[in-house]
């Protein structure tokens, strides 16, 4: 195992990679040998004092983590530079920031005594490859189309993407991740999950469905209307297929591979199917096709109003 250096300055916009680097660093120390400080509450002198104080515990290896050090002033950087002229043996100082200038006093001092690690988020065109790499870290395999769809649905924020990747990877249960998994499990527009809409529809909860629509549209600024309509329509089609199989005596867990669905998603779809008649699901498929046409210029009404009317019509119970 490589010997640790006295200091590591870790910065960049790829927050998931920064967290991973910190986790690996913390894994080199006993749980009680790690102290975490916040730069907004602790000065550079405080951080240096923490490092020196830990040396009083004998020859044990210790780690001091200071987060958000880009908030520090010149005096704080100077205090760290002074400490690094004679760092405490066995103690590692990890400084975390969103951005630190390469020519700053802090960066120069850390580069001289330790390492400066910069992890920047990938460019938009490289995000699908980055997403695939994140899945691999979690032991999951995602195809290119699934990675591209996840970026389209969630957005470009690495933290939000990582959150959805972890969720999809967990529910994939070792199966290859496909666009179907992403459509079922990922959040739309980095906000309210489309689950909230499809679940409310499945429960025949009209008020809940409208609340989900309102939240989704508010977060996306109305730009996600066609995609949301397509996601809801796809879910209704899957539910209709599940209803047909249920009528044949097929159980959800047996239907999942036939429909190329995750078992969890199949169980949920079977539950939704039980709340609708065959005629109602057929009507819902037709009504959502009409909605798609309306959203593509086939109506003089606003897209938001057309969407809400369609959701109410396909969700509410017969009077």
CSV table of N, CA and C in Angstrom, one decimal, residues 203-284:
chain,number,residue,atom,x,y,z
A,203,UNK,N,-53.0,4.2,-8.6
A,203,UNK,CA,-53.9,4.1,-7.4
A,203,UNK,C,-55.2,4.7,-7.7
A,204,UNK,N,-55.3,5.3,-8.9
A,204,UNK,CA,-56.5,6.1,-9.3
A,204,UNK,C,-56.7,7.3,-8.4
A,205,UNK,N,-55.6,7.9,-8.0
A,205,UNK,CA,-55.5,9.1,-7.1
A,205,UNK,C,-55.4,10.3,-8.0
A,206,UNK,N,-56.5,10.9,-8.4
A,206,UNK,CA,-56.5,12.0,-9.4
A,206,UNK,C,-55.8,13.2,-8.8
A,207,UNK,N,-56.1,13.5,-7.5
A,207,UNK,CA,-55.4,14.7,-6.9
A,207,UNK,C,-53.9,14.5,-6.8
A,208,UNK,N,-53.5,13.3,-6.5
A,208,UNK,CA,-52.1,13.0,-6.4
A,208,UNK,C,-51.4,13.1,-7.7
A,209,UNK,N,-52.1,12.6,-8.8
A,209,UNK,CA,-51.5,12.7,-10.1
A,209,UNK,C,-51.4,14.1,-10.6
A,210,UNK,N,-52.4,14.9,-10.3
A,210,UNK,CA,-52.3,16.3,-10.7
A,210,UNK,C,-51.2,17.1,-9.9
A,211,UNK,N,-51.0,16.7,-8.6
A,211,UNK,CA,-50.0,17.3,-7.8
A,211,UNK,C,-48.6,17.0,-8.4
A,212,UNK,N,-48.4,15.7,-8.8
A,212,UNK,CA,-47.2,15.3,-9.4
A,212,UNK,C,-46.9,16.0,-10.7
A,213,UNK,N,-47.9,16.1,-11.5
A,213,UNK,CA,-47.8,16.8,-12.8
A,213,UNK,C,-47.4,18.3,-12.5
A,214,UNK,N,-48.0,18.9,-11.6
A,214,UNK,CA,-47.7,20.3,-11.2
A,214,UNK,C,-46.2,20.5,-10.8
A,215,UNK,N,-45.8,19.5,-9.9
A,215,UNK,CA,-44.4,19.6,-9.5
A,215,UNK,C,-43.4,19.3,-10.6
A,216,UNK,N,-43.7,18.4,-11.4
A,216,UNK,CA,-42.8,18.0,-12.5
A,216,UNK,C,-42.7,19.2,-13.5
A,217,UNK,N,-43.8,19.8,-13.8
A,217,UNK,CA,-43.8,20.9,-14.8
A,217,UNK,C,-43.2,22.2,-14.2
A,218,UNK,N,-43.3,22.4,-12.9
A,218,UNK,CA,-42.7,23.5,-12.2
A,218,UNK,C,-41.2,23.4,-12.3
A,219,UNK,N,-40.7,22.2,-12.1
A,219,UNK,CA,-39.2,22.0,-12.0
A,219,UNK,C,-38.6,22.0,-13.4
A,220,UNK,N,-39.4,21.6,-14.4
A,220,UNK,CA,-38.9,21.5,-15.8
A,220,UNK,C,-39.2,22.8,-16.6
A,221,UNK,N,-40.0,23.7,-16.1
A,221,UNK,CA,-40.4,24.8,-16.8
A,221,UNK,C,-41.3,24.5,-18.0
A,222,UNK,N,-42.0,23.4,-17.9
A,222,UNK,CA,-42.9,22.9,-19.0
A,222,UNK,C,-42.2,22.3,-20.2
A,223,UNK,N,-40.8,22.2,-20.1
A,223,UNK,CA,-40.1,21.7,-21.3
A,223,UNK,C,-40.2,20.1,-21.4
A,224,UNK,N,-40.6,19.5,-20.3
A,224,UNK,CA,-40.6,18.0,-20.3
A,224,UNK,C,-42.0,17.4,-20.7
A,225,UNK,N,-42.9,18.2,-21.1
A,225,UNK,CA,-44.3,17.7,-21.4
A,225,UNK,C,-44.3,16.5,-22.4
A,226,UNK,N,-43.7,16.6,-23.5
A,226,UNK,CA,-43.7,15.4,-24.4
A,226,UNK,C,-43.1,14.2,-23.8
A,227,UNK,N,-42.0,14.4,-23.1
A,227,UNK,CA,-41.3,13.2,-22.5
A,227,UNK,C,-42.2,12.6,-21.4
A,228,UNK,N,-42.8,13.5,-20.5
A,228,UNK,CA,-43.6,13.0,-19.5
A,228,UNK,C,-44.8,12.3,-20.0
A,229,UNK,N,-45.4,12.8,-21.1
A,229,UNK,CA,-46.6,12.1,-21.7
A,229,UNK,C,-46.2,10.7,-22.2
A,230,UNK,N,-45.0,10.7,-22.8
A,230,UNK,CA,-44.5,9.4,-23.4
A,230,UNK,C,-44.2,8.4,-22.2
A,231,UNK,N,-43.6,8.9,-21.1
A,231,UNK,CA,-43.4,8.0,-20.0
A,231,UNK,C,-44.7,7.4,-19.4
A,232,UNK,N,-45.7,8.3,-19.3
A,232,UNK,CA,-46.9,7.8,-18.7
A,232,UNK,C,-47.6,6.9,-19.7
A,233,UNK,N,-47.6,7.2,-21.0
A,233,UNK,CA,-48.2,6.3,-22.0
A,233,UNK,C,-47.5,4.9,-22.0
A,234,UNK,N,-46.1,4.9,-21.9
A,234,UNK,CA,-45.4,3.7,-21.9
A,234,UNK,C,-45.8,2.8,-20.7
A,235,UNK,N,-45.9,3.5,-19.5
A,235,UNK,CA,-46.3,2.8,-18.3
A,235,UNK,C,-47.7,2.2,-18.5
A,236,UNK,N,-48.6,2.9,-19.1
A,236,UNK,CA,-50.0,2.4,-19.3
A,236,UNK,C,-50.0,1.2,-20.2
A,237,UNK,N,-49.2,1.2,-21.2
A,237,UNK,CA,-49.0,0.1,-22.2
A,237,UNK,C,-48.5,-1.1,-21.4
A,238,UNK,N,-47.5,-0.9,-20.6
A,238,UNK,CA,-46.9,-2.1,-19.8
A,238,UNK,C,-48.0,-2.6,-18.9
A,239,UNK,N,-48.7,-1.7,-18.2
A,239,UNK,CA,-49.8,-2.2,-17.3
A,239,UNK,C,-50.8,-3.0,-18.1
A,240,UNK,N,-51.1,-2.6,-19.2
A,240,UNK,CA,-52.1,-3.3,-20.0
A,240,UNK,C,-51.6,-4.7,-20.4
A,241,UNK,N,-50.3,-4.8,-20.7
A,241,UNK,CA,-49.7,-6.1,-21.0
A,241,UNK,C,-49.7,-7.0,-19.8
A,242,UNK,N,-49.5,-6.4,-18.6
A,242,UNK,CA,-49.5,-7.2,-17.4
A,242,UNK,C,-50.9,-7.7,-17.1
A,243,UNK,N,-51.9,-6.8,-17.4
A,243,UNK,CA,-53.3,-7.3,-17.1
A,243,UNK,C,-53.6,-8.5,-18.0
A,244,UNK,N,-53.2,-8.4,-19.2
A,244,UNK,CA,-53.4,-9.6,-20.1
A,244,UNK,C,-52.8,-10.9,-19.6
A,245,UNK,N,-51.5,-10.8,-19.1
A,245,UNK,CA,-50.8,-11.9,-18.6
A,245,UNK,C,-51.5,-12.4,-17.3
A,246,UNK,N,-51.9,-11.5,-16.5
A,246,UNK,CA,-52.6,-11.8,-15.2
A,246,UNK,C,-53.8,-12.6,-15.5
A,247,UNK,N,-54.6,-12.2,-16.5
A,247,UNK,CA,-55.8,-12.9,-16.9
A,247,UNK,C,-55.5,-14.3,-17.4
A,248,UNK,N,-54.3,-14.6,-17.9
A,248,UNK,CA,-53.9,-15.9,-18.3
A,248,UNK,C,-53.3,-16.7,-17.1
A,249,UNK,N,-53.2,-16.1,-15.9
A,249,UNK,CA,-52.7,-16.8,-14.8
A,249,UNK,C,-51.2,-16.7,-14.6
A,250,UNK,N,-50.6,-15.8,-15.3
A,250,UNK,CA,-49.1,-15.6,-15.2
A,250,UNK,C,-48.9,-14.7,-14.0
A,251,UNK,N,-47.9,-15.0,-13.1
A,251,UNK,CA,-47.6,-14.2,-12.0
A,251,UNK,C,-46.6,-13.1,-12.4
A,252,UNK,N,-46.5,-12.1,-11.5
A,252,UNK,CA,-45.7,-10.9,-11.9
A,252,UNK,C,-44.2,-11.3,-12.0
A,253,UNK,N,-43.7,-12.2,-11.1
A,253,UNK,CA,-42.3,-12.5,-11.2
A,253,UNK,C,-42.0,-13.4,-12.4
A,254,UNK,N,-43.0,-14.1,-13.0
A,254,UNK,CA,-42.8,-14.8,-14.2
A,254,UNK,C,-42.9,-14.0,-15.4
A,255,UNK,N,-43.7,-12.9,-15.3
A,255,UNK,CA,-44.0,-12.0,-16.4
A,255,UNK,C,-42.8,-11.0,-16.6
A,256,UNK,N,-42.0,-10.8,-15.6
A,256,UNK,CA,-41.0,-9.8,-15.6
A,256,UNK,C,-40.0,-10.1,-16.8
A,257,UNK,N,-39.4,-11.3,-16.9
A,257,UNK,CA,-38.5,-11.5,-18.0
A,257,UNK,C,-39.1,-11.5,-19.3
A,258,UNK,N,-40.4,-11.9,-19.4
A,258,UNK,CA,-41.1,-11.9,-20.7
A,258,UNK,C,-41.3,-10.5,-21.2
A,259,UNK,N,-41.6,-9.6,-20.3
A,259,UNK,CA,-41.8,-8.2,-20.6
A,259,UNK,C,-40.5,-7.3,-20.5
A,260,UNK,N,-39.4,-8.0,-20.2
A,260,UNK,CA,-38.1,-7.3,-20.1
A,260,UNK,C,-38.3,-6.1,-19.0
A,261,UNK,N,-38.9,-6.5,-17.9
A,261,UNK,CA,-39.0,-5.5,-16.8
A,261,UNK,C,-38.3,-6.0,-15.6
A,262,UNK,N,-37.9,-5.1,-14.7
A,262,UNK,CA,-37.4,-5.5,-13.4
A,262,UNK,C,-38.5,-6.1,-12.6
A,263,UNK,N,-38.3,-7.2,-11.8
A,263,UNK,CA,-39.3,-7.8,-11.0
A,263,UNK,C,-40.1,-6.8,-10.1
A,264,UNK,N,-39.4,-5.8,-9.6
A,264,UNK,CA,-40.0,-4.8,-8.8
A,264,UNK,C,-41.0,-4.0,-9.6
A,265,UNK,N,-40.6,-3.6,-10.8
A,265,UNK,CA,-41.5,-2.8,-11.7
A,265,UNK,C,-42.7,-3.7,-12.1
A,266,UNK,N,-42.4,-5.0,-12.4
A,266,UNK,CA,-43.5,-5.8,-12.8
A,266,UNK,C,-44.6,-6.0,-11.7
A,267,UNK,N,-44.1,-6.2,-10.4
A,267,UNK,CA,-45.0,-6.3,-9.3
A,267,UNK,C,-45.9,-5.0,-9.2
A,268,UNK,N,-45.3,-3.9,-9.4
A,268,UNK,CA,-46.0,-2.6,-9.3
A,268,UNK,C,-47.0,-2.5,-10.4
A,269,UNK,N,-46.6,-2.9,-11.7
A,269,UNK,CA,-47.5,-2.8,-12.8
A,269,UNK,C,-48.7,-3.8,-12.7
A,270,UNK,N,-48.5,-4.9,-12.1
A,270,UNK,CA,-49.6,-5.9,-11.9
A,270,UNK,C,-50.6,-5.3,-10.9
A,271,UNK,N,-50.0,-4.6,-9.9
A,271,UNK,CA,-50.9,-4.0,-8.9
A,271,UNK,C,-51.7,-2.9,-9.5
A,272,UNK,N,-51.1,-2.1,-10.4
A,272,UNK,CA,-51.9,-1.0,-11.1
A,272,UNK,C,-53.0,-1.6,-12.0
A,273,UNK,N,-52.6,-2.7,-12.6
A,273,UNK,CA,-53.6,-3.4,-13.6
A,273,UNK,C,-54.8,-3.8,-12.9
A,274,UNK,N,-54.7,-4.2,-11.6
A,274,UNK,CA,-55.9,-4.6,-10.9
A,274,UNK,C,-56.9,-3.5,-10.6
A,275,UNK,N,-56.4,-2.3,-10.7
A,275,UNK,CA,-57.3,-1.1,-10.4
A,275,UNK,C,-58.1,-0.6,-11.7
A,276,UNK,N,-57.8,-1.2,-12.8
A,276,UNK,CA,-58.5,-0.8,-14.1
A,276,UNK,C,-59.1,-1.9,-14.8
A,277,UNK,N,-60.2,-1.6,-15.5
A,277,UNK,CA,-60.7,-2.7,-16.4
A,277,UNK,C,-60.0,-2.7,-17.7
A,278,UNK,N,-60.2,-3.7,-18.5
A,278,UNK,CA,-59.5,-3.8,-19.8
A,278,UNK,C,-59.9,-2.6,-20.7
A,279,UNK,N,-61.2,-2.3,-20.6
A,279,UNK,CA,-61.7,-1.2,-21.5
A,279,UNK,C,-61.1,0.1,-21.1
A,280,UNK,N,-60.9,0.3,-19.8
A,280,UNK,CA,-60.4,1.6,-19.3
A,280,UNK,C,-58.9,1.7,-19.7
A,281,UNK,N,-58.2,0.7,-19.7
A,281,UNK,CA,-56.8,0.7,-20.1
A,281,UNK,C,-56.7,1.0,-21.7
A,282,UNK,N,-57.6,0.4,-22.4
A,282,UNK,CA,-57.6,0.6,-23.8
A,282,UNK,C,-57.9,2.1,-24.1
A,283,UNK,N,-58.9,2.6,-23.4
A,283,UNK,CA,-59.2,4.0,-23.6
A,283,UNK,C,-58.0,4.9,-23.2
A,284,UNK,N,-57.3,4.6,-22.1
A,284,UNK,CA,-56.2,5.4,-21.6
A,284,UNK,C,-55.1,5.4,-22.7
